[in-house]
GROMACS .gro file of C-alpha atoms in nm:
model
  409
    1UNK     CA    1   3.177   0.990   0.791
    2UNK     CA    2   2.970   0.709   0.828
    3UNK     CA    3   2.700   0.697   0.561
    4UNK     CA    4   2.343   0.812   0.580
    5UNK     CA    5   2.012   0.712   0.410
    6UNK     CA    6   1.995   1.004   0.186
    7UNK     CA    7   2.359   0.821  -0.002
    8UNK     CA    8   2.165   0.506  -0.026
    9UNK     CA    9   1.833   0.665  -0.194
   10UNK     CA   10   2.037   0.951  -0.381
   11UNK     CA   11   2.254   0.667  -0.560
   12UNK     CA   12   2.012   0.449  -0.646
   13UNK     CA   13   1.818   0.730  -0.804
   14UNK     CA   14   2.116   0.907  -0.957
   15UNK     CA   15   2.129   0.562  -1.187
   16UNK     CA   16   1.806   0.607  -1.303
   17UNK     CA   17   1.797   0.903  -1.567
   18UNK     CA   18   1.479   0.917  -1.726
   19UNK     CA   19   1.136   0.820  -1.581
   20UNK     CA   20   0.945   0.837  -1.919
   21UNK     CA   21   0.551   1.008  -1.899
   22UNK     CA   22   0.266   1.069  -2.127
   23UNK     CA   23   0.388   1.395  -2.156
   24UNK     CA   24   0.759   1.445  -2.040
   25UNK     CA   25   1.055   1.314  -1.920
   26UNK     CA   26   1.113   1.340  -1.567
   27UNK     CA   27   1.445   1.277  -1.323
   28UNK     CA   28   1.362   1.022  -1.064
   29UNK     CA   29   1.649   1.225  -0.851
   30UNK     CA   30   1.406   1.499  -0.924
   31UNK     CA   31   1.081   1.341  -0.764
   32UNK     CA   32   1.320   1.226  -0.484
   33UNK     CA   33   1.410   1.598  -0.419
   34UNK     CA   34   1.073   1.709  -0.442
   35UNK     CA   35   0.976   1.449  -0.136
   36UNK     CA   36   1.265   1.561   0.076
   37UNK     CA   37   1.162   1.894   0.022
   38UNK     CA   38   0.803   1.850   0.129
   39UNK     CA   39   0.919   1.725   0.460
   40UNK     CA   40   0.883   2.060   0.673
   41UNK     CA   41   0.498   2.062   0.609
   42UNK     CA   42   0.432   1.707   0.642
   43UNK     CA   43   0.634   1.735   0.978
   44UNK     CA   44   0.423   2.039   1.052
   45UNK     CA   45   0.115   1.875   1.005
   46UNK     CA   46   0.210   1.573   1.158
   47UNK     CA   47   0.007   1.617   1.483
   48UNK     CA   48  -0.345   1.738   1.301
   49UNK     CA   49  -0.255   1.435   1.103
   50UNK     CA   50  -0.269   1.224   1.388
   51UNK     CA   51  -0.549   1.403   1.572
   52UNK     CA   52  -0.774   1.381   1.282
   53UNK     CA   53  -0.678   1.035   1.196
   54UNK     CA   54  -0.678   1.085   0.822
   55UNK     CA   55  -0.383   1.263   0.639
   56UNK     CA   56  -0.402   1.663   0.695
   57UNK     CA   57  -0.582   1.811   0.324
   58UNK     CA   58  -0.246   2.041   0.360
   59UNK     CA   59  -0.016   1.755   0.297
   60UNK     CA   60  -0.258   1.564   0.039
   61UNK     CA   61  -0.257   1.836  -0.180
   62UNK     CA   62   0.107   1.899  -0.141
   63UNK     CA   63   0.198   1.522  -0.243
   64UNK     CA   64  -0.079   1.566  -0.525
   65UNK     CA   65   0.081   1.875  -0.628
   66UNK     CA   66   0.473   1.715  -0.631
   67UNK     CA   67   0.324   1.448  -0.871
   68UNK     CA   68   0.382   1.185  -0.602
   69UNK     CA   69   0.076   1.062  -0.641
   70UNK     CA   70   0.122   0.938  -1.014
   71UNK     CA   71   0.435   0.717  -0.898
   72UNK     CA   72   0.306   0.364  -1.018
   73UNK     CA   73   0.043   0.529  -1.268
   74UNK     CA   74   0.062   0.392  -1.623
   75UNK     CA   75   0.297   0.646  -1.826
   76UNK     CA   76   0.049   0.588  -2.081
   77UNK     CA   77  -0.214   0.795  -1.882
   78UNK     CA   78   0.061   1.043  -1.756
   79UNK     CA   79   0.228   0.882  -1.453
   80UNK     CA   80   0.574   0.769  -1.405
   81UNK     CA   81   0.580   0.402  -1.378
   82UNK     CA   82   0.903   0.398  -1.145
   83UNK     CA   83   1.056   0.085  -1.124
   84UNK     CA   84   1.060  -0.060  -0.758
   85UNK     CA   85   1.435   0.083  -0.653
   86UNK     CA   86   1.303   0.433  -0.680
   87UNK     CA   87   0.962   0.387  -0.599
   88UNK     CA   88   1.102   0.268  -0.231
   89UNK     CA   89   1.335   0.554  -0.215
   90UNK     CA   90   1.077   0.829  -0.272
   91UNK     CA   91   0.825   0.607   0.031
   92UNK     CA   92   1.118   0.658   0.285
   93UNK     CA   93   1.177   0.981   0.221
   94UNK     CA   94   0.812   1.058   0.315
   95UNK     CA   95   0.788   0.822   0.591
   96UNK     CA   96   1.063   0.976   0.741
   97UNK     CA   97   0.839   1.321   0.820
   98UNK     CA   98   0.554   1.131   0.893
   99UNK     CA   99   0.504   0.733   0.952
  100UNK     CA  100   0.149   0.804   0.825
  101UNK     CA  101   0.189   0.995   0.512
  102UNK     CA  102   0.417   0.751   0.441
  103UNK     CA  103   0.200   0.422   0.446
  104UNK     CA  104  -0.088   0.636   0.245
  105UNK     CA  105   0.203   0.705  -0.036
  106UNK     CA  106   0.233   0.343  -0.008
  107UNK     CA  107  -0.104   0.227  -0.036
  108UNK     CA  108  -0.108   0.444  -0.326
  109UNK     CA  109   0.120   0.312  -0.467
  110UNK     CA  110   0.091  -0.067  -0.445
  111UNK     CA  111  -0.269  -0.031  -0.483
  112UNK     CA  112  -0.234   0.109  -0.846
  113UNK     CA  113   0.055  -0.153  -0.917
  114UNK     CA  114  -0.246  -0.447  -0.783
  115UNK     CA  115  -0.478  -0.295  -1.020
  116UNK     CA  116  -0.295  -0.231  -1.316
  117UNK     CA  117  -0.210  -0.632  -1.311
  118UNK     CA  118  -0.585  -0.692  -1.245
  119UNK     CA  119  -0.778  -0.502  -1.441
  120UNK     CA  120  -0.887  -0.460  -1.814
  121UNK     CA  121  -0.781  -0.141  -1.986
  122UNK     CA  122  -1.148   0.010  -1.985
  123UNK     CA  123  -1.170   0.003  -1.596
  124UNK     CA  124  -0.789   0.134  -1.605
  125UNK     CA  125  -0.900   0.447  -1.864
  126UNK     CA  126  -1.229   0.530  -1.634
  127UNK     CA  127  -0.951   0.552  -1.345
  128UNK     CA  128  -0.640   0.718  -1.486
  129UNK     CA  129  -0.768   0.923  -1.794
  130UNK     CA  130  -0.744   1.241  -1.743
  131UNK     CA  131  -0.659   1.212  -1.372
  132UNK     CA  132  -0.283   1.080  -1.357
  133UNK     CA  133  -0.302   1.204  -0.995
  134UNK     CA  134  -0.575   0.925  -0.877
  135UNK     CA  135  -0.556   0.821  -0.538
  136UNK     CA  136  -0.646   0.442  -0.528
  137UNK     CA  137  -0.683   0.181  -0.228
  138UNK     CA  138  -0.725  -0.173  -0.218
  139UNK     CA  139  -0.954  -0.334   0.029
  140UNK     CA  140  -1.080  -0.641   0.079
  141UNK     CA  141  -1.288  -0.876   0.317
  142UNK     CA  142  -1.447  -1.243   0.159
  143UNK     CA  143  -1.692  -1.318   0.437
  144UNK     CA  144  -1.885  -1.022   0.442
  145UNK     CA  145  -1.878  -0.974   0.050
  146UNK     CA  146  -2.094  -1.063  -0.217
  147UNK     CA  147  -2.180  -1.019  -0.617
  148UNK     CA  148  -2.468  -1.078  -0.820
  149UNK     CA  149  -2.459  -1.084  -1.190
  150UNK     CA  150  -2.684  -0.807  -1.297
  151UNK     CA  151  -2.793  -0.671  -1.664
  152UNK     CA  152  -2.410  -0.510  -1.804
  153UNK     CA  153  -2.234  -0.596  -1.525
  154UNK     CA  154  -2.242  -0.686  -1.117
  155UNK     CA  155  -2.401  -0.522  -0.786
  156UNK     CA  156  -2.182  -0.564  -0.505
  157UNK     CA  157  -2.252  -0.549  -0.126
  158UNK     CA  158  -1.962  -0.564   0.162
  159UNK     CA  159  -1.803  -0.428   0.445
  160UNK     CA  160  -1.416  -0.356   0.448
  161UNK     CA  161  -1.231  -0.245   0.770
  162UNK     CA  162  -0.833  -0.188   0.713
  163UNK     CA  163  -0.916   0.040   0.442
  164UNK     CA  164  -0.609   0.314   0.484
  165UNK     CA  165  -0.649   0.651   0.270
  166UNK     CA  166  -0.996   0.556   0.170
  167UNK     CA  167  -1.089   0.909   0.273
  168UNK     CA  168  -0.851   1.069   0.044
  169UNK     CA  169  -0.887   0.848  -0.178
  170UNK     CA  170  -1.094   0.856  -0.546
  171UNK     CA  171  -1.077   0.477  -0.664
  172UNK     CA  172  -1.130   0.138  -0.421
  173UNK     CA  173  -1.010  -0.170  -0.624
  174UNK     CA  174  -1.171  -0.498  -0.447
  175UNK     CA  175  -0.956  -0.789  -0.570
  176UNK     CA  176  -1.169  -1.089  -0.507
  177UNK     CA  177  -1.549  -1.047  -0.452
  178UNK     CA  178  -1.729  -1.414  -0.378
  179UNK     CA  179  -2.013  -1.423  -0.698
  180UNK     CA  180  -2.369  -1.518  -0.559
  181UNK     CA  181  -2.662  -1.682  -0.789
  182UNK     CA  182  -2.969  -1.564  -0.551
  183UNK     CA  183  -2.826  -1.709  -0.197
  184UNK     CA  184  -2.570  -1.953  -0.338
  185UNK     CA  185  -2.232  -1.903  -0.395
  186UNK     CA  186  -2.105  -1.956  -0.703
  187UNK     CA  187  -1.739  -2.108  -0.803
  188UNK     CA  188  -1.694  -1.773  -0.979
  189UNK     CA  189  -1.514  -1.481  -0.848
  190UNK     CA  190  -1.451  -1.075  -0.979
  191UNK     CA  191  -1.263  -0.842  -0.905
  192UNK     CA  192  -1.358  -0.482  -0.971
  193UNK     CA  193  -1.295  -0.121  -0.925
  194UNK     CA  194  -1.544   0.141  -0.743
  195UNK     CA  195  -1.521   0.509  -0.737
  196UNK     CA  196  -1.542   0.605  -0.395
  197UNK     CA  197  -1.812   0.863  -0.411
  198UNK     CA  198  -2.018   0.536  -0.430
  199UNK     CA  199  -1.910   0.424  -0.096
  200UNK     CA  200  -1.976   0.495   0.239
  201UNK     CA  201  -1.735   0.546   0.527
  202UNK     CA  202  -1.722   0.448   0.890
  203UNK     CA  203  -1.458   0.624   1.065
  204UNK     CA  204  -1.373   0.308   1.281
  205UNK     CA  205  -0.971   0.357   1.313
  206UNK     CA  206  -0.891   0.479   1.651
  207UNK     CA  207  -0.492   0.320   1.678
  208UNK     CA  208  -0.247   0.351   1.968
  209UNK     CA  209   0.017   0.451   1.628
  210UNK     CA  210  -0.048   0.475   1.281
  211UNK     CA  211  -0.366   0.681   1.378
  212UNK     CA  212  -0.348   0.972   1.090
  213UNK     CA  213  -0.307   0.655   0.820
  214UNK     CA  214  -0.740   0.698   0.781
  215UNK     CA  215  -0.759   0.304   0.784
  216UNK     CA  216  -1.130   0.349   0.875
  217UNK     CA  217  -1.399   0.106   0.742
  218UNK     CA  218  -1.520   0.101   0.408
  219UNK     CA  219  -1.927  -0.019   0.310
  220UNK     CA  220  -2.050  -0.118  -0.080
  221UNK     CA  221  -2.428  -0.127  -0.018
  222UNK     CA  222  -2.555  -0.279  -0.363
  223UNK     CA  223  -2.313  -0.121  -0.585
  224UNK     CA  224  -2.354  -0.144  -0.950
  225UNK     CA  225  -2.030  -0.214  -1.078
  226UNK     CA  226  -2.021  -0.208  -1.472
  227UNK     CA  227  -1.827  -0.502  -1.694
  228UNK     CA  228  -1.586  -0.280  -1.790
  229UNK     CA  229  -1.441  -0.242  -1.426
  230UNK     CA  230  -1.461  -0.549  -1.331
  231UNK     CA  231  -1.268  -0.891  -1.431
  232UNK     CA  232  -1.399  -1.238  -1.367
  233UNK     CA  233  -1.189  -1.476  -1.300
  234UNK     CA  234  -1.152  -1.880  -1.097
  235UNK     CA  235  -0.952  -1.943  -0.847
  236UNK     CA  236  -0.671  -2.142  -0.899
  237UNK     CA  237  -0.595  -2.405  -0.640
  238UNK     CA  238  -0.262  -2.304  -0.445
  239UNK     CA  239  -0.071  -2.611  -0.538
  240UNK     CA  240   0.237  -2.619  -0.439
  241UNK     CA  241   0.500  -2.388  -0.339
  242UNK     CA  242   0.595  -2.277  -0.640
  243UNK     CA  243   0.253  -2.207  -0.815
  244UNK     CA  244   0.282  -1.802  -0.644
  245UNK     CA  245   0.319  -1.448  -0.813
  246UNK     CA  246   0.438  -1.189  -0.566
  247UNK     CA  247   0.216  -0.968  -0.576
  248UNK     CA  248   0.145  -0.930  -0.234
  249UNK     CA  249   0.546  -0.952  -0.146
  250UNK     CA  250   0.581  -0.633  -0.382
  251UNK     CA  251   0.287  -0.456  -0.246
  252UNK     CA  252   0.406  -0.490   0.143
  253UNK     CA  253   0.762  -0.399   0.016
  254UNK     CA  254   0.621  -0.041   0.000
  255UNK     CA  255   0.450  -0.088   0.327
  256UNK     CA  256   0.753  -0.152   0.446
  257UNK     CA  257   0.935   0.144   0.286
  258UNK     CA  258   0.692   0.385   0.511
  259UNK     CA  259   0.817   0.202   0.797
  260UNK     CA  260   1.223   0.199   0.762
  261UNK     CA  261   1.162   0.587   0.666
  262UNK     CA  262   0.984   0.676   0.989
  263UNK     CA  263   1.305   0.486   1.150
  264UNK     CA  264   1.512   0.724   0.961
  265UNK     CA  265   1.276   0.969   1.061
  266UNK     CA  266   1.338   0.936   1.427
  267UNK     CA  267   1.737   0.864   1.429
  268UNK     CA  268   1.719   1.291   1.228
  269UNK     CA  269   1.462   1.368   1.551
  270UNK     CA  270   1.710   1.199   1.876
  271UNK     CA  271   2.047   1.342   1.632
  272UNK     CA  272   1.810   1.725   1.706
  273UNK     CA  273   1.722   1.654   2.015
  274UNK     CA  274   2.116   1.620   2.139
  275UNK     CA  275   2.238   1.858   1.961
  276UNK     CA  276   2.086   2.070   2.187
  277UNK     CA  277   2.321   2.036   2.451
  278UNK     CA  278   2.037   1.940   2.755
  279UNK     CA  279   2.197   1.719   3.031
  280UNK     CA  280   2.163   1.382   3.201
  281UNK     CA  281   1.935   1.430   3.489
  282UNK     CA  282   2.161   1.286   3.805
  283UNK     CA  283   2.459   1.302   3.646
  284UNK     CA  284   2.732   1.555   3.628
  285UNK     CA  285   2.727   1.483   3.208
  286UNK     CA  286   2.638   1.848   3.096
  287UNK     CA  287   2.565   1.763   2.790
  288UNK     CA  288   2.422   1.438   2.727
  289UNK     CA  289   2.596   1.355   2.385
  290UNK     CA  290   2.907   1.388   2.581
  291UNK     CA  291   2.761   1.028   2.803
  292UNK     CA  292   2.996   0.734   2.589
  293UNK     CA  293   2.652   0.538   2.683
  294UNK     CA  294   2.431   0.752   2.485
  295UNK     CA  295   2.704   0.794   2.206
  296UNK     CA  296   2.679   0.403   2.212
  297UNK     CA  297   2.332   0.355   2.210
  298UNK     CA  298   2.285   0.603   1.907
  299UNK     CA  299   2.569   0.454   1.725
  300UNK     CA  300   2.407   0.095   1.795
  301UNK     CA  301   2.094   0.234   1.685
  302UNK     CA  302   2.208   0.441   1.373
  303UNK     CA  303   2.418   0.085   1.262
  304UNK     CA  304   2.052  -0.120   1.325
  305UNK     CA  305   1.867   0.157   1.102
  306UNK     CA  306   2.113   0.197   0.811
  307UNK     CA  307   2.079  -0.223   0.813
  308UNK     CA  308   1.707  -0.191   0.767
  309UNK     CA  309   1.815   0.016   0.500
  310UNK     CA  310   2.001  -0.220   0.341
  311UNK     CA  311   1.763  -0.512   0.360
  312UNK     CA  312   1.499  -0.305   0.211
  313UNK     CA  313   1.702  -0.174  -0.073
  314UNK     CA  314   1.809  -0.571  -0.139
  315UNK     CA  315   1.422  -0.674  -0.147
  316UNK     CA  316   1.412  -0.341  -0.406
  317UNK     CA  317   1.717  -0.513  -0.644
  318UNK     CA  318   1.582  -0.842  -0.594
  319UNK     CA  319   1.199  -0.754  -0.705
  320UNK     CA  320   1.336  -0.481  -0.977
  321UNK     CA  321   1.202  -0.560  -1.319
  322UNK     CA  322   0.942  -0.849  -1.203
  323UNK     CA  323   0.646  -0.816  -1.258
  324UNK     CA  324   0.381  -0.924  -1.015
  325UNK     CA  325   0.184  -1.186  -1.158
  326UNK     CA  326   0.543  -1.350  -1.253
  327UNK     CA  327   0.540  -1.687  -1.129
  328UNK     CA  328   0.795  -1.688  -0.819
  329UNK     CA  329   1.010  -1.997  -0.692
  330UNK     CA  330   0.938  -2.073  -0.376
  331UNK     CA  331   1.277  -2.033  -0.160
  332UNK     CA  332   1.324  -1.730  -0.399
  333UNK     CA  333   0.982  -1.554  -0.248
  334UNK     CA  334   1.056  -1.668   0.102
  335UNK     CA  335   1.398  -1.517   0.094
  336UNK     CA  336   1.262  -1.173   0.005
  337UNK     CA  337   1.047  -1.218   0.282
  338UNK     CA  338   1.320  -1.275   0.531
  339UNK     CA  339   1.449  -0.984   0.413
  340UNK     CA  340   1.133  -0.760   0.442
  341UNK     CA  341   1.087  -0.948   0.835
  342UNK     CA  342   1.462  -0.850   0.918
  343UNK     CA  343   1.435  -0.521   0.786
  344UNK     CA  344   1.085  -0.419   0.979
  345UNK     CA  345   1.275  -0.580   1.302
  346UNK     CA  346   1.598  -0.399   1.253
  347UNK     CA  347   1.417  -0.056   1.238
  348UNK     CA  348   1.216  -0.143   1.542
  349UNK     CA  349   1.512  -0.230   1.757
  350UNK     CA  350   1.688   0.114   1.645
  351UNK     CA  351   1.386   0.305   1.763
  352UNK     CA  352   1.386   0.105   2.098
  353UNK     CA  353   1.764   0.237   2.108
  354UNK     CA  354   1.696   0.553   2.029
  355UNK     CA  355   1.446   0.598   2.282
  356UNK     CA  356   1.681   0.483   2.581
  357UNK     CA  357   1.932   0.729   2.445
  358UNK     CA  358   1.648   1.018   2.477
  359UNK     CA  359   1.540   0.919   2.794
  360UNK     CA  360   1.172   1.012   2.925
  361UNK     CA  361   1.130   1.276   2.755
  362UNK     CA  362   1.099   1.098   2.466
  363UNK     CA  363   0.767   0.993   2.564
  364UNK     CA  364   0.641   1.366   2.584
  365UNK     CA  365   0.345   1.402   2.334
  366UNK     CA  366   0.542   1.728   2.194
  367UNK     CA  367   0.811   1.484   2.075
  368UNK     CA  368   0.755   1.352   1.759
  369UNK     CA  369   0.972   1.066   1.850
  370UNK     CA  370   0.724   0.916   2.042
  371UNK     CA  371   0.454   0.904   1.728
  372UNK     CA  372   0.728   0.772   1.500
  373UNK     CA  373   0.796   0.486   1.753
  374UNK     CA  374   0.433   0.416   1.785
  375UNK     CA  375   0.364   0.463   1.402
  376UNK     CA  376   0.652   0.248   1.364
  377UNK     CA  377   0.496  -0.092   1.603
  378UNK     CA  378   0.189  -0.099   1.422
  379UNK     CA  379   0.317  -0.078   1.099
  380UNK     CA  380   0.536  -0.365   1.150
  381UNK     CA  381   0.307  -0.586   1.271
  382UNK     CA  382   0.095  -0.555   0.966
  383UNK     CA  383  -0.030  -0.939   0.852
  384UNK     CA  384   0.167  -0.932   0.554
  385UNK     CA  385   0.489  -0.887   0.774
  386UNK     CA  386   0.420  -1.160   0.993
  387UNK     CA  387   0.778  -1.217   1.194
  388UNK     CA  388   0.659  -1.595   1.340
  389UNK     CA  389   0.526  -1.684   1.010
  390UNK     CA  390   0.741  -1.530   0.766
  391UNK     CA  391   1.031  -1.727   0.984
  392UNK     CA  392   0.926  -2.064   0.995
  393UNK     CA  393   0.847  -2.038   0.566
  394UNK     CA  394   1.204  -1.901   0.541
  395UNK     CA  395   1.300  -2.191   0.747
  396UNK     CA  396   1.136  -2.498   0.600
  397UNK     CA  397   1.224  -2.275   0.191
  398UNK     CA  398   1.590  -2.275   0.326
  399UNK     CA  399   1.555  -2.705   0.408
  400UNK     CA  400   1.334  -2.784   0.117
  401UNK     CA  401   1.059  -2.904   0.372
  402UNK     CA  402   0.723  -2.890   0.215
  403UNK     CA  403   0.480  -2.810   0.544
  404UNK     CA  404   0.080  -2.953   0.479
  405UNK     CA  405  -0.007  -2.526   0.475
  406UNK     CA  406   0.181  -2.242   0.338
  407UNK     CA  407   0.198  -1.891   0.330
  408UNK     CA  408  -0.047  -1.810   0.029
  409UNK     CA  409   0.164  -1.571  -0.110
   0.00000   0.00000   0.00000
């Protein structure tokens, strides 16, 4: 039997027994069951999802409820703090119901990990005391924000578009905000952390896929932003290669958990769809799983899914245990990279398989192949999985030639 991605997530989780909280110890197997068991309603809800392009309240509360959204919180406020391995392994299982749900798990996710390296501890109580379960974002967007220094802390102004969840959302950490004395810019920069309710929303996302991911526009119109949620800091010049942290290579790791789960997600939707027994149209194949050329083509793209599998759970080992703002070698960072590029690919190419094994019908807006297929492109081609680019770093990493620009992280 060949092996399927619930033996790759199930034994990496069976390793880890305890997941240590404020208040109890919890299996990670356990929070791994509790996703795969919340896949009927996120399924169900799938479409309204879509249609309303911001995750359905149903399946909010329902992750909120399974503790899902505490994954990466500080076990000091109540969360889980799961080490990368599982944290991956509970993102596909949700991406596999819905590509959406699964990208706002992992914008949860790698939003609270950005933070927590970020931030001072007062900003971190005002977010997680009390409220284990807070749903944070991370947006950003240099040229149209600014800072002032006011009495006890900053007022901030800007406009953020790419901001996914920010409607289900109760924190928005803003990494780097451009500090302004009157009309000049400073040198200085801060990063800070904004309870939504102080924010305003512009429902800008309308998306061929990934439309129920809410990545709608986000507006800070002369926000006061207190000191204690906010941390000044310079920026470094990006000298060399080896001057990185990968920070940004752990947070699209999780982005990229969302989208090998939705390919998951669609090999379990084309293995339903044959085992209903319909035939080939115009050909005497009465059932089409019977064709050796769709047997093939499901085989070839089961074989390029469970590889995507495998690269991401090798970018999982290989970022296990470091943390973020670690200083990263170079050829070490661009081979993770290659990995996350060849696993996005890999699951794209099994979908593309999977869809000339289903034929037209496929396309059918009652199919939720379809949505996982489109979810699926637009995740991939998010900036931070940049095929070309990530590539030609891997390339010139690999032959120790130092190019006049770089990928900056």
């Amino acid at each position: 039997m060949r092996p399927t991605e619930e033996d790759f997530v199930t034994a990496v989780a069976g390793e880890r027994a305890d997941i240590t909280t404020g208040a109890a110890a919890v299996d990670a197997a356990e929070l791994l069951r509790r996703a795969r068991e919340l896949a009927p309603l996120i399924r169900e809800h799938a479409v309204k999802t879509e249609q309303d392009r911001r995750l359905a309240e149903e399946v909010v509360v329902a992750l909120r409820d399974a503790g899902l959204f505490r994954l990466t919180t500080p076990t000091r406020f109540g969360g889980y703090e799961l080490p990368m391995p599982d944290l991956l392994s509970i993102i596909v299982e949700v991406g596999k119901a819905c590509g959406s749900a699964g990208w706002n798990l992992s914008i949860d996710t790698a939003s609270t990990r950005f933070a927590l390296n970020a931030l001072p501890e007062t900003a971190l109580e005002d977010v997680f005391e009390g409220n284990p379960d807070a749903y944070v974002i991370s947006t950003a967007h240099l040229s149209t924000t600014k800072a002032w220094r006011a009495e006890g802390g900053f007022k901030v102004s800007g406009t953020f578009p790419w901001s996914s969840g920010c409607e289900i959302a109760d924190w928005a950490y803003i990494p780097v905000v451009h500090v302004y004395d009157g009309d000049e810019q400073t040198t200085d920069l801060v990063g800070v952390v904004v309870p939504m309710s102080d924010l305003r929303i512009e429902r800008t996302w309308h998306s061929a896929g990934l439309s129920g991911s809410g990545t709608h526009t986000v507006v800070a119109e002369d926000v006061f932003i207190p000191e204690r949620r906010a941390t000044p800091f310079s920026l470094t010049d990006l000298v060399g290669e080896d001057h990185r942290d990968s920070m940004l290579i752990q947070g699209s790791a999780q982005s990229l958990a969302a989208i090998v789960g939705a390919a998951h997600g669609a090999l379990e939707v084309t293995k339903a769809h044959l085992d209903k027994g319909r035939p080939i149209t115009y050909a005497n194949f009465e059932r089409a799983a019977d064709a050796p050329s769709v047997q093939m083509w499901f085989g070839e793209a089961a074989h390029l899914i469970e590889t995507a599998q495998l690269h991401l759970t090798e970018v999982g080992r290989a970022l296990d245990g470091i943390p973020e703002t670690q200083q990263m070698p170079w050829a070490d960072r661009a081979r993770i990279r290659m990995h996350e590029k060849s696993a996005q690919e890999k699951s794209r190419a099994g979908v593309e398989k999977l869809l000339d094994a289903v034929g037209g019908s496929a396309f059918a807006l009652s199919n939720p192949l379809q949505r996982l297929w489109r979810d699926i492109a637009v995740m991939s081609r998010h900036n931070a999985l940049n095929a070309p680019l990530i590539l030609e770093d891997y390339s010139r990493a690999v032959l120790d030639v130092h190019p006049a620009v770089t990928l900056l992280y």
